[in-house]
Coordinates of N, CA and C in Angstrom, one line a residue:
X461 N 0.8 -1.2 0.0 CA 0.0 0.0 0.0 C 0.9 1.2 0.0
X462 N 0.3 1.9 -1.0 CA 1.8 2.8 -0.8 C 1.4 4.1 0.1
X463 N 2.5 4.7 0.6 CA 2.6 5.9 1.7 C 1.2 7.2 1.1
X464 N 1.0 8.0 2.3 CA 0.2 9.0 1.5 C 0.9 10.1 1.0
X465 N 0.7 10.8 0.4 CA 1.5 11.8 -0.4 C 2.0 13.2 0.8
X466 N 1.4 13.1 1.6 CA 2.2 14.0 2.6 C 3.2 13.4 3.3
X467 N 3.8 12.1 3.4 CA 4.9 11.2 3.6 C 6.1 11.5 2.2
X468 N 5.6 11.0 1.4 CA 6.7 11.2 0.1 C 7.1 12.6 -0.3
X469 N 6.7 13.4 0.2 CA 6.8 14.7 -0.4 C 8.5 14.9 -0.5
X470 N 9.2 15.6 -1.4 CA 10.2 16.1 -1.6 C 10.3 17.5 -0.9
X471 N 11.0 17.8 -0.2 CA 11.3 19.1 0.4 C 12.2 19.9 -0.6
X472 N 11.8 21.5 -0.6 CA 12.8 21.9 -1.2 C 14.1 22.4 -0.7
X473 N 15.2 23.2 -1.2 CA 16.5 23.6 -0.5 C 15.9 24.2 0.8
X474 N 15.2 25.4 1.0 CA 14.9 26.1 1.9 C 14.3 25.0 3.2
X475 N 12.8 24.2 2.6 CA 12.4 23.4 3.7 C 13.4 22.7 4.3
X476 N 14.3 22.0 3.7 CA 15.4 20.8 4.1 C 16.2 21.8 5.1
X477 N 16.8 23.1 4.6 CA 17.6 23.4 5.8 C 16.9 23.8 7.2
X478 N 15.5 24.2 7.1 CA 14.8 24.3 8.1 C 14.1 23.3 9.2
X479 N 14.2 22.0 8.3 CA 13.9 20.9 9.0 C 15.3 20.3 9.7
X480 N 16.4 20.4 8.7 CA 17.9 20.2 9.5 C 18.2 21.0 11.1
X481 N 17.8 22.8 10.5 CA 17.8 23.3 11.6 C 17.1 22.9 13.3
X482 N 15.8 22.5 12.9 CA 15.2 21.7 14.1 C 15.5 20.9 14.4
X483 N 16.1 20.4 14.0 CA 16.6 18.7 14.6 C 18.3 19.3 15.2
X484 N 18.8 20.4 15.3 CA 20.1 20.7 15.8 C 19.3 21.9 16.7
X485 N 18.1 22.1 17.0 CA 18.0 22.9 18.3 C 18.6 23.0 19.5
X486 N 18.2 21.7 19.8 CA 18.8 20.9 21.1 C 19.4 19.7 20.7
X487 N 20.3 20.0 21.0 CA 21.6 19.1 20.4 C 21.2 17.5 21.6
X488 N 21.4 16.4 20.8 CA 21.4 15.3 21.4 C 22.3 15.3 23.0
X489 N 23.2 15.9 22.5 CA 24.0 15.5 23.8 C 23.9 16.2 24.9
X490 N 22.9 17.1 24.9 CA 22.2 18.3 25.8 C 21.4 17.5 26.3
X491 N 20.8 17.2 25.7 CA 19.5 16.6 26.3 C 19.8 15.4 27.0
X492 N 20.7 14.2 27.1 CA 21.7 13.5 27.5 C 22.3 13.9 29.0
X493 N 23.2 14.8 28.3 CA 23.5 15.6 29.9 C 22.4 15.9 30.9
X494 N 21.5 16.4 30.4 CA 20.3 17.2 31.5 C 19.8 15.9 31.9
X495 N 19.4 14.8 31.4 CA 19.2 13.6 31.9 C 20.2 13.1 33.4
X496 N 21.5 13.4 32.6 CA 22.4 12.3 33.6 C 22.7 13.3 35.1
X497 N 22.5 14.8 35.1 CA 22.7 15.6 35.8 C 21.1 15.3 37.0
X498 N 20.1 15.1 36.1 CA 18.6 15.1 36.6 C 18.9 13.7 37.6
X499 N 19.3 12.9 36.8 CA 20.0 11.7 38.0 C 20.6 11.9 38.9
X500 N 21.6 12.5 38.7 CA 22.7 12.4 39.8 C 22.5 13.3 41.6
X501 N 21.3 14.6 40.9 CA 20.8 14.8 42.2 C 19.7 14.1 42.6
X502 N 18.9 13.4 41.7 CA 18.1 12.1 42.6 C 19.4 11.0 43.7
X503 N 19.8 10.8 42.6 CA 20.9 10.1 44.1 C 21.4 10.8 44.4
X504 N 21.8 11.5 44.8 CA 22.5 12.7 46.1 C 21.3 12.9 47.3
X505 N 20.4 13.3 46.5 CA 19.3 13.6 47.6 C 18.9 12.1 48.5
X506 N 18.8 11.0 47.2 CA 18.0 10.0 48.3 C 19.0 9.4 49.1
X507 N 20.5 9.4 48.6 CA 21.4 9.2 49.7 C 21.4 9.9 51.2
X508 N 21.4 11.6 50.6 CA 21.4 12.5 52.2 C 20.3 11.9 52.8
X509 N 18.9 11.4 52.6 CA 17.7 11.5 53.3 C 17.8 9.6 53.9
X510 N 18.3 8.8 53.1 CA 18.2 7.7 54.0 C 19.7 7.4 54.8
X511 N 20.9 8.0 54.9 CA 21.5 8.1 55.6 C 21.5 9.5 56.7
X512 N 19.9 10.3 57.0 CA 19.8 11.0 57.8 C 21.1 12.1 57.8
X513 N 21.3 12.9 57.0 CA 22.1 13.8 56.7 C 22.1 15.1 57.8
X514 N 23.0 15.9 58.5 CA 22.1 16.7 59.4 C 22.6 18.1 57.9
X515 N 21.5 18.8 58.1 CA 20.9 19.9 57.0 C 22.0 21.2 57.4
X516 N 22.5 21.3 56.9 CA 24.1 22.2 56.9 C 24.1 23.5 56.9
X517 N 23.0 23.8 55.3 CA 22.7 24.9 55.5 C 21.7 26.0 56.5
X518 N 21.9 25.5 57.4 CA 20.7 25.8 58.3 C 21.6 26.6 59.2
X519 N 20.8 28.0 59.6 CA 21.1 28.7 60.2 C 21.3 28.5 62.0
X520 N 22.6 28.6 62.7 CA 22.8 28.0 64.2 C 21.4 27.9 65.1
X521 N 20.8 27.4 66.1 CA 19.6 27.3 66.4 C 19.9 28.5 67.6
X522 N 18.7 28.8 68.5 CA 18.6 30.0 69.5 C 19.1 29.3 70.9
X523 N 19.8 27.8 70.8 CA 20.3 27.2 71.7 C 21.7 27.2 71.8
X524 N 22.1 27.3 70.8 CA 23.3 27.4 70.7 C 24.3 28.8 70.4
X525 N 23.5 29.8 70.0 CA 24.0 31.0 69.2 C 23.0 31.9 70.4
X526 N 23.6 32.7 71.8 CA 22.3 33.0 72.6 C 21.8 34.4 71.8
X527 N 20.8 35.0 72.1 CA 20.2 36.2 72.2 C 20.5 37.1 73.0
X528 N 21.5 38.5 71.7 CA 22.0 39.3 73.7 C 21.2 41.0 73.5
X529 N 20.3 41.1 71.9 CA 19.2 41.9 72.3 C 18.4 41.5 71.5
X530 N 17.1 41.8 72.5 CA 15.6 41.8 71.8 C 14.9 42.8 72.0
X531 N 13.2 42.9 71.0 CA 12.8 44.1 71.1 C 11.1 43.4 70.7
X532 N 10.7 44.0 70.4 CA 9.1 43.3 70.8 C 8.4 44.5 69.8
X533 N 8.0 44.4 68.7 CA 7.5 45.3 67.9 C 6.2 44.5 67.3
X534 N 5.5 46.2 66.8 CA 4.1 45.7 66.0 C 4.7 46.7 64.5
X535 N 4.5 45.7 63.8 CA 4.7 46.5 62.1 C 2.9 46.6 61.6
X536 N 3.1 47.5 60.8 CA 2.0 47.9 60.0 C 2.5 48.4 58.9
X537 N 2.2 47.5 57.6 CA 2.3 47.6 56.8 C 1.4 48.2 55.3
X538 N 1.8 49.0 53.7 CA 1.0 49.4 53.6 C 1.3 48.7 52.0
X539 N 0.3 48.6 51.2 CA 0.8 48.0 49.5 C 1.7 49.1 48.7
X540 N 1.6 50.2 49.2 CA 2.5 51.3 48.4 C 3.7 51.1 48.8
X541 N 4.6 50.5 49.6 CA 5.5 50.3 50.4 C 6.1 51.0 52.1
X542 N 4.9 52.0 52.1 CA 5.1 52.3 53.3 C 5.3 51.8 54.8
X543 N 5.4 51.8 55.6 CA 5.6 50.6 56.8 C 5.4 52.0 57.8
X544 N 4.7 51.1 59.0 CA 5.2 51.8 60.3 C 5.3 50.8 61.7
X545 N 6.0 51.5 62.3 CA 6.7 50.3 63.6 C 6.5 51.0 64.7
X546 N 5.7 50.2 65.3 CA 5.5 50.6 66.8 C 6.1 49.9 67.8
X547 N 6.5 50.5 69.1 CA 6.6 49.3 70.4 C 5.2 49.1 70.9
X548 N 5.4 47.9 71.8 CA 4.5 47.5 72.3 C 3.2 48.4 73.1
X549 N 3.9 49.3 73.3 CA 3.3 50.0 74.2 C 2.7 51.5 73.4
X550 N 2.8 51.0 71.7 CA 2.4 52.1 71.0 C 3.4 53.3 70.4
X551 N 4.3 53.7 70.9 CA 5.1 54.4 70.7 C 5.5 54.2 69.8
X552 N 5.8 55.2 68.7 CA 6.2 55.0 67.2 C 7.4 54.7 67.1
X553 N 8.3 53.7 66.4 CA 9.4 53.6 66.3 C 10.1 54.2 65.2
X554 N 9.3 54.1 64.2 CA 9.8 54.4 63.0 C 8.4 54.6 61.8
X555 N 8.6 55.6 61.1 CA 7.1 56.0 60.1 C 8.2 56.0 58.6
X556 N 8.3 54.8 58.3 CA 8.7 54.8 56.5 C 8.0 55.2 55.5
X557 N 8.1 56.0 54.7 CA 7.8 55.7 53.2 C 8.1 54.8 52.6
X558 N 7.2 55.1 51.4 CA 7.6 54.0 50.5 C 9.0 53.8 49.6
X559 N 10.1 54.7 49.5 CA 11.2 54.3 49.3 C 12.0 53.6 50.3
X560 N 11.6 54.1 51.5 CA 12.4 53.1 52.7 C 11.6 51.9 53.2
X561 N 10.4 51.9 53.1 CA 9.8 50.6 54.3 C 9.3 49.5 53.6
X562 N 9.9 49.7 52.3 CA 9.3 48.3 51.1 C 9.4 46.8 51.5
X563 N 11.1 47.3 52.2 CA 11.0 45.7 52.9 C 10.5 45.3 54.2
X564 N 10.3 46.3 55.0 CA 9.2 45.7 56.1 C 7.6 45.9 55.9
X565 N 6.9 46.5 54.4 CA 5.9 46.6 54.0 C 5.8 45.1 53.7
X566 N 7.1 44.3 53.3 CA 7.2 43.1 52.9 C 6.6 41.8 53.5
X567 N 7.5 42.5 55.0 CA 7.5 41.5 56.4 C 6.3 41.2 56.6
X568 N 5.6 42.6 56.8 CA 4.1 42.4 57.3 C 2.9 41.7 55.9
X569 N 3.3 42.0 55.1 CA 2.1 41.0 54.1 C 2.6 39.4 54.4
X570 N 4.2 39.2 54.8 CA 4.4 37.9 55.2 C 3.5 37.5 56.2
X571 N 3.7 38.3 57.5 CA 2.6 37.9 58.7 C 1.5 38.0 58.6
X572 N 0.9 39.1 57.6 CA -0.5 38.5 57.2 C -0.6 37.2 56.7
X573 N -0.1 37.0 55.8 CA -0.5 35.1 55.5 C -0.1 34.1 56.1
X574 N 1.1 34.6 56.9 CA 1.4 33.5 57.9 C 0.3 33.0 59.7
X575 N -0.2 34.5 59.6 CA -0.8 34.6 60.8 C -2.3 34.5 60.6
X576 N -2.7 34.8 59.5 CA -4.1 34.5 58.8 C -4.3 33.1 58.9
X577 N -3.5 32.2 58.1 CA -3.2 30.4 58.3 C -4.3 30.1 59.8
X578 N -3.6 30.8 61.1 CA -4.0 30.7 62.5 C -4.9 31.5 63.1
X579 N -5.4 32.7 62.2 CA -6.8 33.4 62.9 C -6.3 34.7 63.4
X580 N -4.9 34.5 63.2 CA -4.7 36.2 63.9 C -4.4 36.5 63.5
X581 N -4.5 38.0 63.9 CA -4.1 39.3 62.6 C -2.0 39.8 62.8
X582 N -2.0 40.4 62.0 CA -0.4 40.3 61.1 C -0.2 41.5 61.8
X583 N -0.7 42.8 62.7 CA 0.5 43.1 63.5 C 0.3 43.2 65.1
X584 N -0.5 42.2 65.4 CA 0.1 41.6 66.5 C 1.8 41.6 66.7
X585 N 2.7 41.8 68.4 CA 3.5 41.9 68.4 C 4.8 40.5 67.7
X586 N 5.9 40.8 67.5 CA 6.5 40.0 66.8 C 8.2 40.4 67.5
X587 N 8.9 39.4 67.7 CA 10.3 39.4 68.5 C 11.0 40.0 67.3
X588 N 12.0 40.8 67.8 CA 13.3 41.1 66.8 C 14.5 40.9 67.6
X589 N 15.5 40.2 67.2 CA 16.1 39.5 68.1 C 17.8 39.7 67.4
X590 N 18.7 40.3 68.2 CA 20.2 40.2 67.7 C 20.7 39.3 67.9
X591 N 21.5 37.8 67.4 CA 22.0 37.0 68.7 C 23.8 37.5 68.6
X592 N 24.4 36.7 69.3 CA 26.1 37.3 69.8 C 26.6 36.9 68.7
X593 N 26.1 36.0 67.6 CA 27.3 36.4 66.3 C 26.7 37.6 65.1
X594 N 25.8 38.2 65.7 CA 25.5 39.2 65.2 C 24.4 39.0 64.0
X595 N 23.7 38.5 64.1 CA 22.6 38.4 63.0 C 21.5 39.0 63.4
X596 N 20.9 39.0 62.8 CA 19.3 39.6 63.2 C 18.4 38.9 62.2
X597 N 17.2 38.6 63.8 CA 16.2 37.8 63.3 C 15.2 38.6 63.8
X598 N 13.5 37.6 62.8 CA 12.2 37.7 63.8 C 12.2 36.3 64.0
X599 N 11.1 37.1 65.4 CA 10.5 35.6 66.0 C 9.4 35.7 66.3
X600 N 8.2 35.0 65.8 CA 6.7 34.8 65.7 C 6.6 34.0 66.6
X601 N 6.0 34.1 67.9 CA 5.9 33.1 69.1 C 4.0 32.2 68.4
X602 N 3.7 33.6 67.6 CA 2.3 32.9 67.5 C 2.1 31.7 66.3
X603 N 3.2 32.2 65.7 CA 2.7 30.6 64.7 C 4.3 29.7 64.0
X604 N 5.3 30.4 65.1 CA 6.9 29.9 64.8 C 7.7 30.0 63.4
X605 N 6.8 31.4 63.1 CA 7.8 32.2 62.0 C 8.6 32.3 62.1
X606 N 10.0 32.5 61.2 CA 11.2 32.6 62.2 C 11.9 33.4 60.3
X607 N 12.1 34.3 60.5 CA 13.4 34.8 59.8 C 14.7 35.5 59.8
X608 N 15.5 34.8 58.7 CA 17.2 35.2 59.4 C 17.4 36.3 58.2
X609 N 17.7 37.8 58.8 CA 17.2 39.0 57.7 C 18.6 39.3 57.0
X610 N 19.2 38.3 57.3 CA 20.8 38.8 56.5 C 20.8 38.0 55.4
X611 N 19.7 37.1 55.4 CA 19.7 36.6 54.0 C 18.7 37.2 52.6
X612 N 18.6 38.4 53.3 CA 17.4 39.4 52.6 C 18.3 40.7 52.0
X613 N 19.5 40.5 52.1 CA 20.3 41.4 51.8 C 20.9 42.9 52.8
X614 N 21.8 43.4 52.9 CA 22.9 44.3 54.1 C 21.5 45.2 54.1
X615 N 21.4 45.9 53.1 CA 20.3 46.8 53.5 C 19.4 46.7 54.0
X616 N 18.2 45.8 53.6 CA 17.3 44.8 54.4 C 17.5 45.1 56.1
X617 N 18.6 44.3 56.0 CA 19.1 43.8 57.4 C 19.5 45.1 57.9
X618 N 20.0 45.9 57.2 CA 19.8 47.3 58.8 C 18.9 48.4 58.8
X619 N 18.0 48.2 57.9 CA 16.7 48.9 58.3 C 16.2 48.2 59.9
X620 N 16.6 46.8 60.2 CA 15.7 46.1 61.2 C 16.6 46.3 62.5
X621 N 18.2 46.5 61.7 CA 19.0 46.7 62.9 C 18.8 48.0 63.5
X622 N 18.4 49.2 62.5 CA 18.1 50.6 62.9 C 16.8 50.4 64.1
X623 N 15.8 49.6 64.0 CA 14.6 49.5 64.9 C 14.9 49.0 66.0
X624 N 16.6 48.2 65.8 CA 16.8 47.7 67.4 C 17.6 48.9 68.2
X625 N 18.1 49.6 67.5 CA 18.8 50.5 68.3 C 17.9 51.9 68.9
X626 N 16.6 51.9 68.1 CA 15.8 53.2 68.3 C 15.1 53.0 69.6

């Protein structure tokens, strides 16, 4: 039975280089590689997980690394980027605009969904915490938020340092 006529067709110079082109997109041995790499972190991973690996990247725990200041703030945050920080006791700490408080306008839409999850509202008080190798964290007692702000970049991180010294 012979083939249908859209099988036998003769290509011309132009189609042939364009059907050559396709077939050299992605080169065989690309696609090869990304296979054997796609492997090699499946076994990396299932080795760390069934020989119980302890997780490296992880920042020292509050047991080991102590706390030698804390501060107890309410953020209010705004979509324009504005932010403001109060203490506990109301007292303004700090009133950002939107070119400065973007990243603690940040913080608080975090605590809104983190704190929403559990029924409470996002600026309820929240720990800010130095420990002795010098990092600066929060600490969410209400739903064990926890972030290390040096991984948010220098700047980031001393806007928060500025609210511990104010």
């Amino acid at each position: 039975m012979p083939m249908p006529t859209s099988y036998n067709r003769s290509y011309t110079k132009a189609e042939q280089k364009l059907v050559e082109r396709d077939k050299e997109m992605v080169p065989t041995i690309l696609v090869r590689a990304m296979f054997v790499l796609c492997v090699s972190v499946l076994i990396i991973v299932a080795y760390a997980r069934l020989t119980d690996r302890p997780l490296e990247a992880m920042p020292p725990s509050e047991a080991v690394v102590p706390v030698v200041q804390e501060r107890t703030i309410r953020i209010f945050g705004q979509m324009d980027g504005s932010a403001r920080v109060l203490d506990v006791d109301g007292t303004v700490i700090a009133n950002l605009g939107p070119t400065e408080g973007g990243f603690v306008a940040g913080i608080y839409r975090v605590l809104e969904r983190e704190r929403g999850a559990v029924g409470r509202h996002a600026s309820e008080p929240i720990r800010l915490v130095r420990f002795s190798d010098g990092r600066i964290g929060l600490r969410d007692d209400l739903t064990d938020f926890r972030a290390e702000l040096f991984g948010f970049g220098a700047s980031n991180e001393a806007v928060f340092a500025r609210l511990l010294e104010e």
